[in-house]
């Protein structure tokens, strides 16, 4: 179906990947809901997978570069210039370089993916992202043998990112994934939501989305991607290693030192906001659990 991105796919496209995955997520989510007998029945699980509204997704954010309050990003992120924008890909790649975001978007297949999004602060949303698989970008970059991790970095521009004038975190914001996690088909580089370009507060023009991990792994406004053989530092781990590990897989059985992760507050619904049980790997257990076989998930937080 033609729209303003010629390579954008929607549910109406014949290419089944995006829609197929969406359907699989819905099914997986519903099945997981069934497992929670008496807590979340089928209808509740289905309902929980209805995407949140545009307002919920764009007015309730974490983006410390624009302030630490939930409404600060929407209020302050308009100051960010997102064009021109380049993404540097370096380290253990065959084709290092600085790539223009428009060239990246034109080369990649943009799909719609409806994913659960679970913040470590125990709130959640369902977001209809548009984006491409990180694996596809890494394939174009050419990962060298020996690379084991992917490191990501957010823009550092305190003139436009007012929160960077304070030391709420050690800037720039950095994150990382193991290479197999980065290559997992669920791992998305988002460029939009609800079929529109990403609003600045959601991490324009390019942010990571790793739906089975706590939201802080989903680093926003990325300017650098580095392939490396060493586990890269991550911002929240640097800020508090006891509370935030490198893996940060959603796990209802492992409490945060200051609160339980067994349930989550579903954003939206106004007066009727509800809490639902948190699912192992945020409902994506079937797709990702095998990557952690043999790992002690209580230790490797
Ligand atoms: N990326 C950067 N650069 N800076 C941030 O402060 N916050 C993280 C993550 N990515 C953050 C970031 C956290 S804690 C969460 S929960 C999600 O972004 C929030 O994404 P959203 O605002 O689109 O819901």
Short mmCIF file of C-alpha atoms and ligand atoms in Angstrom, two decimals:
data_model
loop_
_atom_site.label_atom_id
_atom_site.label_comp_id
_atom_site.label_asym_id
_atom_site.label_seq_id
_atom_site.Cartn_x
_atom_site.Cartn_y
_atom_site.Cartn_z
CA UNK A 1 0.00 0.00 0.00
CA UNK A 2 1.50 3.30 -1.07
CA UNK A 3 1.97 5.98 1.50
CA UNK A 4 4.49 8.70 2.02
CA UNK A 5 7.30 6.21 2.62
CA UNK A 6 7.38 4.08 -0.46
CA UNK A 7 9.03 1.30 1.48
CA UNK A 8 6.65 1.44 4.42
CA UNK A 9 4.63 -1.67 5.12
CA UNK A 10 1.33 -1.74 6.92
CA UNK A 11 -1.10 -4.48 7.87
CA UNK A 12 -2.57 -4.14 4.40
CA UNK A 13 0.62 -5.15 2.64
CA UNK A 14 1.12 -8.50 1.06
CA UNK A 15 4.59 -8.83 2.60
CA UNK A 16 3.57 -10.71 5.70
CA UNK A 17 6.50 -10.15 8.09
CA UNK A 18 5.20 -7.21 10.09
CA UNK A 19 1.60 -8.31 10.26
CA UNK A 20 2.67 -11.88 10.89
CA UNK A 21 4.80 -10.88 13.81
CA UNK A 22 2.11 -8.61 15.15
CA UNK A 23 -0.37 -11.44 15.02
CA UNK A 24 2.13 -13.73 16.69
CA UNK A 25 2.66 -11.20 19.46
CA UNK A 26 -1.06 -10.86 19.98
CA UNK A 27 -1.43 -14.62 20.10
CA UNK A 28 1.58 -15.04 22.39
CA UNK A 29 0.26 -12.32 24.66
CA UNK A 30 -3.20 -13.83 24.81
CA UNK A 31 -1.80 -17.27 25.54
CA UNK A 32 0.40 -15.86 28.28
CA UNK A 33 -2.67 -14.14 29.71
CA UNK A 34 -4.51 -17.46 29.86
CA UNK A 35 -1.68 -18.83 31.95
CA UNK A 36 -2.45 -16.32 34.68
CA UNK A 37 -5.66 -18.05 35.69
CA UNK A 38 -8.03 -15.85 37.61
CA UNK A 39 -5.83 -12.80 37.22
CA UNK A 40 -5.88 -11.90 33.56
CA UNK A 41 -8.37 -13.81 31.48
CA UNK A 42 -8.29 -13.89 27.72
CA UNK A 43 -10.33 -10.76 27.21
CA UNK A 44 -8.18 -8.75 29.60
CA UNK A 45 -4.99 -9.93 27.91
CA UNK A 46 -6.38 -9.00 24.52
CA UNK A 47 -7.51 -5.66 25.81
CA UNK A 48 -4.07 -5.01 27.27
CA UNK A 49 -2.65 -5.37 23.77
CA UNK A 50 -4.77 -2.60 22.32
CA UNK A 51 -2.27 0.16 21.48
CA UNK A 52 -2.20 3.10 23.84
CA UNK A 53 -3.40 6.41 22.49
CA UNK A 54 -1.08 8.85 20.70
CA UNK A 55 -1.49 11.13 23.74
CA UNK A 56 -0.45 8.45 26.24
CA UNK A 57 2.61 7.52 24.19
CA UNK A 58 3.77 11.08 23.47
CA UNK A 59 2.88 12.90 26.71
CA UNK A 60 4.16 10.46 29.34
CA UNK A 61 7.85 9.90 28.67
CA UNK A 62 11.25 9.25 30.12
CA UNK A 63 13.95 11.20 28.29
CA UNK A 64 16.28 12.69 30.89
CA UNK A 65 18.03 14.82 28.25
CA UNK A 66 14.90 16.98 28.47
CA UNK A 67 14.23 16.74 32.20
CA UNK A 68 13.36 14.08 34.73
CA UNK A 69 9.58 14.64 34.90
CA UNK A 70 7.18 12.58 32.79
CA UNK A 71 5.84 15.64 30.94
CA UNK A 72 9.23 17.39 30.55
CA UNK A 73 10.18 15.60 27.30
CA UNK A 74 6.95 16.65 25.54
CA UNK A 75 7.43 20.20 26.83
CA UNK A 76 11.12 20.57 25.99
CA UNK A 77 12.05 18.22 23.15
CA UNK A 78 10.74 20.56 20.47
CA UNK A 79 14.09 22.35 20.75
CA UNK A 80 15.93 19.39 19.23
CA UNK A 81 17.03 19.66 15.60
CA UNK A 82 16.62 16.21 14.05
CA UNK A 83 17.51 17.09 10.46
CA UNK A 84 20.22 16.78 9.28
CA UNK A 85 21.02 13.66 11.33
CA UNK A 86 23.79 11.15 10.90
CA UNK A 87 24.40 7.82 12.56
CA UNK A 88 28.01 6.74 12.86
CA UNK A 89 28.59 3.00 12.63
CA UNK A 90 32.04 1.99 13.76
CA UNK A 91 34.15 -0.57 15.60
CA UNK A 92 34.21 -4.14 14.35
CA UNK A 93 32.35 -3.59 11.08
CA UNK A 94 33.41 -4.00 7.48
CA UNK A 95 31.73 -0.77 6.35
CA UNK A 96 32.29 1.87 9.01
CA UNK A 97 31.03 5.37 8.30
CA UNK A 98 28.64 8.19 9.05
CA UNK A 99 25.31 7.48 7.43
CA UNK A 100 22.52 9.96 6.81
CA UNK A 101 19.28 8.96 8.51
CA UNK A 102 17.34 9.51 5.28
CA UNK A 103 19.64 7.10 3.43
CA UNK A 104 19.24 4.52 6.19
CA UNK A 105 15.44 4.82 6.13
CA UNK A 106 15.35 4.57 2.34
CA UNK A 107 17.49 1.42 2.38
CA UNK A 108 15.61 -0.42 5.12
CA UNK A 109 12.18 -2.03 5.06
CA UNK A 110 9.99 -0.08 7.46
CA UNK A 111 7.35 -2.24 9.13
CA UNK A 112 4.71 -1.75 11.78
CA UNK A 113 5.26 -3.67 15.02
CA UNK A 114 2.84 -3.52 17.91
CA UNK A 115 4.88 -4.24 21.04
CA UNK A 116 4.34 -4.23 24.76
CA UNK A 117 6.60 -1.68 26.45
CA UNK A 118 7.46 -2.22 30.14
CA UNK A 119 9.37 0.42 32.08
CA UNK A 120 11.53 -0.65 35.02
CA UNK A 121 9.41 1.78 37.08
CA UNK A 122 6.54 -0.77 36.76
CA UNK A 123 4.31 1.01 34.24
CA UNK A 124 3.52 -0.22 30.77
CA UNK A 125 2.04 0.71 27.42
CA UNK A 126 1.39 -0.94 24.09
CA UNK A 127 3.02 0.96 21.24
CA UNK A 128 2.47 0.64 17.46
CA UNK A 129 6.01 1.34 16.27
CA UNK A 130 7.26 1.79 12.72
CA UNK A 131 10.81 0.73 12.13
CA UNK A 132 13.24 -1.81 10.77
CA UNK A 133 15.09 -4.74 12.26
CA UNK A 134 18.47 -3.84 13.73
CA UNK A 135 19.73 -7.10 12.18
CA UNK A 136 19.12 -5.65 8.70
CA UNK A 137 21.21 -2.57 9.45
CA UNK A 138 24.00 -4.67 10.97
CA UNK A 139 23.97 -6.86 7.90
CA UNK A 140 24.56 -3.84 5.67
CA UNK A 141 27.31 -2.60 8.03
CA UNK A 142 28.96 -6.03 7.88
CA UNK A 143 29.69 -7.36 11.34
CA UNK A 144 33.25 -8.63 11.69
CA UNK A 145 33.84 -12.02 13.27
CA UNK A 146 34.88 -11.52 16.85
CA UNK A 147 32.28 -8.82 17.52
CA UNK A 148 30.18 -9.82 20.54
CA UNK A 149 28.28 -6.69 21.56
CA UNK A 150 26.61 -3.64 20.08
CA UNK A 151 27.00 -0.30 21.88
CA UNK A 152 24.66 2.65 21.28
CA UNK A 153 25.04 6.35 22.03
CA UNK A 154 22.54 9.22 22.16
CA UNK A 155 23.28 12.71 20.86
CA UNK A 156 25.10 15.06 23.25
CA UNK A 157 23.93 18.61 22.53
CA UNK A 158 23.25 20.55 25.73
CA UNK A 159 22.29 23.70 23.77
CA UNK A 160 19.18 21.86 22.63
CA UNK A 161 18.87 19.12 25.24
CA UNK A 162 18.24 21.20 28.34
CA UNK A 163 18.46 18.25 30.74
CA UNK A 164 22.08 17.69 29.71
CA UNK A 165 22.98 20.93 31.52
CA UNK A 166 22.41 18.95 34.74
CA UNK A 167 24.20 15.82 35.90
CA UNK A 168 21.06 13.71 36.29
CA UNK A 169 23.01 11.07 34.34
CA UNK A 170 26.54 10.81 32.96
CA UNK A 171 26.07 12.14 29.39
CA UNK A 172 25.84 11.02 26.68
CA UNK A 173 23.25 8.31 27.39
CA UNK A 174 24.73 4.95 26.38
CA UNK A 175 23.30 1.44 26.08
CA UNK A 176 24.31 -1.95 24.81
CA UNK A 177 23.14 -5.39 23.72
CA UNK A 178 24.82 -8.71 23.24
CA UNK A 179 25.19 -9.40 19.50
CA UNK A 180 22.62 -12.25 19.53
CA UNK A 181 20.12 -9.94 21.26
CA UNK A 182 20.81 -7.26 18.68
CA UNK A 183 20.27 -9.77 15.86
CA UNK A 184 17.01 -11.12 17.32
CA UNK A 185 14.16 -10.42 14.86
CA UNK A 186 12.17 -8.67 17.61
CA UNK A 187 14.86 -6.01 18.07
CA UNK A 188 13.65 -2.92 16.27
CA UNK A 189 15.13 0.42 15.26
CA UNK A 190 12.07 2.63 15.46
CA UNK A 191 11.63 5.62 13.18
CA UNK A 192 7.95 6.27 13.82
CA UNK A 193 4.80 5.45 15.65
CA UNK A 194 1.20 5.32 14.49
CA UNK A 195 2.58 5.69 10.93
CA UNK A 196 4.04 9.15 11.67
CA UNK A 197 7.67 10.16 12.19
CA UNK A 198 8.77 9.68 15.80
CA UNK A 199 8.02 12.75 17.89
CA UNK A 200 11.18 14.17 19.42
CA UNK A 201 10.13 13.17 22.94
CA UNK A 202 9.97 9.53 21.83
CA UNK A 203 13.53 9.56 20.50
CA UNK A 204 13.51 11.05 17.01
CA UNK A 205 14.73 10.31 14.50
CA UNK A 206 15.96 6.83 15.48
CA UNK A 207 15.62 4.85 18.70
CA UNK A 208 16.08 1.28 19.77
CA UNK A 209 13.15 -0.88 20.91
CA UNK A 210 13.89 -4.14 22.75
CA UNK A 211 10.44 -5.29 23.86
CA UNK A 212 11.49 -8.06 26.28
CA UNK A 213 13.77 -5.73 28.27
CA UNK A 214 13.00 -2.86 30.61
CA UNK A 215 12.37 0.36 28.75
CA UNK A 216 15.64 2.05 29.63
CA UNK A 217 17.45 -0.33 27.26
CA UNK A 218 15.47 1.30 24.42
CA UNK A 219 17.89 4.18 23.89
CA UNK A 220 16.62 7.26 22.07
CA UNK A 221 17.96 9.67 19.43
CA UNK A 222 20.88 7.45 18.47
CA UNK A 223 23.96 8.98 16.80
CA UNK A 224 26.44 6.13 17.16
CA UNK A 225 26.42 2.34 16.93
CA UNK A 226 29.65 0.50 17.75
CA UNK A 227 30.42 -3.20 17.29
CA UNK A 228 32.77 -4.40 19.99
CA UNK A 229 34.11 -7.52 21.66
CA UNK A 230 33.66 -6.10 25.19
CA UNK A 231 30.47 -5.61 27.18
CA UNK A 232 29.77 -1.89 26.76
CA UNK A 233 28.95 0.44 29.66
CA UNK A 234 25.29 1.40 30.06
CA UNK A 235 23.98 4.63 31.58
CA UNK A 236 21.70 3.26 34.30
CA UNK A 237 24.22 0.60 35.29
CA UNK A 238 26.83 3.35 35.67
CA UNK A 239 24.38 5.36 37.76
CA UNK A 240 23.45 2.44 40.05
CA UNK A 241 24.90 -1.01 39.32
CA UNK A 242 23.00 -2.69 42.17
CA UNK A 243 19.65 -1.63 40.75
CA UNK A 244 20.23 -1.80 36.98
CA UNK A 245 22.10 -4.63 35.28
CA UNK A 246 23.36 -4.99 31.72
CA UNK A 247 20.66 -7.49 30.75
CA UNK A 248 17.58 -5.93 32.35
CA UNK A 249 15.25 -8.57 30.99
CA UNK A 250 11.69 -8.09 32.21
CA UNK A 251 11.29 -10.64 35.03
CA UNK A 252 8.32 -10.60 37.41
CA UNK A 253 10.19 -12.91 39.80
CA UNK A 254 13.15 -10.63 40.41
CA UNK A 255 12.26 -7.51 42.37
CA UNK A 256 13.97 -4.21 41.90
CA UNK A 257 15.74 -3.50 45.22
CA UNK A 258 13.12 -0.80 45.93
CA UNK A 259 9.92 -2.29 44.47
CA UNK A 260 8.29 -5.45 43.17
CA UNK A 261 8.30 -6.21 39.45
CA UNK A 262 5.44 -8.73 39.74
CA UNK A 263 2.84 -6.37 38.31
CA UNK A 264 2.60 -3.18 36.30
CA UNK A 265 0.38 -0.12 36.03
CA UNK A 266 -1.14 0.14 32.56
CA UNK A 267 -0.89 3.74 31.38
CA UNK A 268 -4.19 5.17 30.14
CA UNK A 269 -7.71 4.47 31.22
CA UNK A 270 -7.93 7.60 33.38
CA UNK A 271 -9.90 6.80 36.53
CA UNK A 272 -9.94 3.15 35.60
CA UNK A 273 -6.17 2.65 35.41
CA UNK A 274 -5.43 -0.96 36.17
CA UNK A 275 -2.57 -3.12 37.36
CA UNK A 276 -1.91 -6.35 35.52
CA UNK A 277 0.59 -9.12 36.24
CA UNK A 278 3.96 -8.67 34.54
CA UNK A 279 4.87 -11.45 32.12
CA UNK A 280 8.26 -13.19 31.92
CA UNK A 281 10.33 -11.47 29.22
CA UNK A 282 7.35 -9.11 28.94
CA UNK A 283 5.36 -11.79 27.09
CA UNK A 284 8.11 -12.61 24.56
CA UNK A 285 9.45 -15.68 26.35
CA UNK A 286 8.89 -18.00 23.41
CA UNK A 287 10.95 -15.79 21.10
CA UNK A 288 13.84 -14.92 23.41
CA UNK A 289 14.21 -17.30 26.38
CA UNK A 290 16.62 -19.64 24.58
CA UNK A 291 19.20 -16.85 24.35
CA UNK A 292 19.56 -17.07 28.14
CA UNK A 293 19.69 -20.86 28.53
CA UNK A 294 22.00 -21.77 31.38
CA UNK A 295 22.14 -18.21 32.74
CA UNK A 296 21.06 -17.49 36.32
CA UNK A 297 18.47 -14.78 35.71
CA UNK A 298 18.57 -13.77 39.39
CA UNK A 299 22.27 -12.97 39.11
CA UNK A 300 22.46 -11.67 35.55
CA UNK A 301 19.97 -8.87 36.09
N1 LIG B 1 17.06 7.22 26.01
C1 LIG B 1 17.73 8.34 26.33
N2 LIG B 1 18.65 8.80 25.49
N3 LIG B 1 17.51 9.02 27.48
C2 LIG B 1 16.60 8.57 28.40
O1 LIG B 1 16.43 9.20 29.47
N4 LIG B 1 14.96 6.85 28.98
C3 LIG B 1 14.70 5.41 28.86
C4 LIG B 1 14.46 5.01 27.40
N5 LIG B 1 15.44 5.61 26.53
C5 LIG B 1 15.89 7.38 28.11
C6 LIG B 1 16.13 6.73 26.86
C7 LIG B 1 13.59 4.98 29.68
S1 LIG B 1 13.87 4.91 31.37
C8 LIG B 1 12.40 4.59 29.15
S2 LIG B 1 11.17 3.87 30.13
C9 LIG B 1 12.09 4.77 27.72
O2 LIG B 1 13.15 5.42 27.03
C10 LIG B 1 10.85 5.60 27.59
O3 LIG B 1 10.44 5.64 26.25
P1 LIG B 1 9.11 6.47 25.88
O4 LIG B 1 9.25 7.82 26.48
O5 LIG B 1 9.06 6.50 24.39
O6 LIG B 1 7.96 5.70 26.48
#
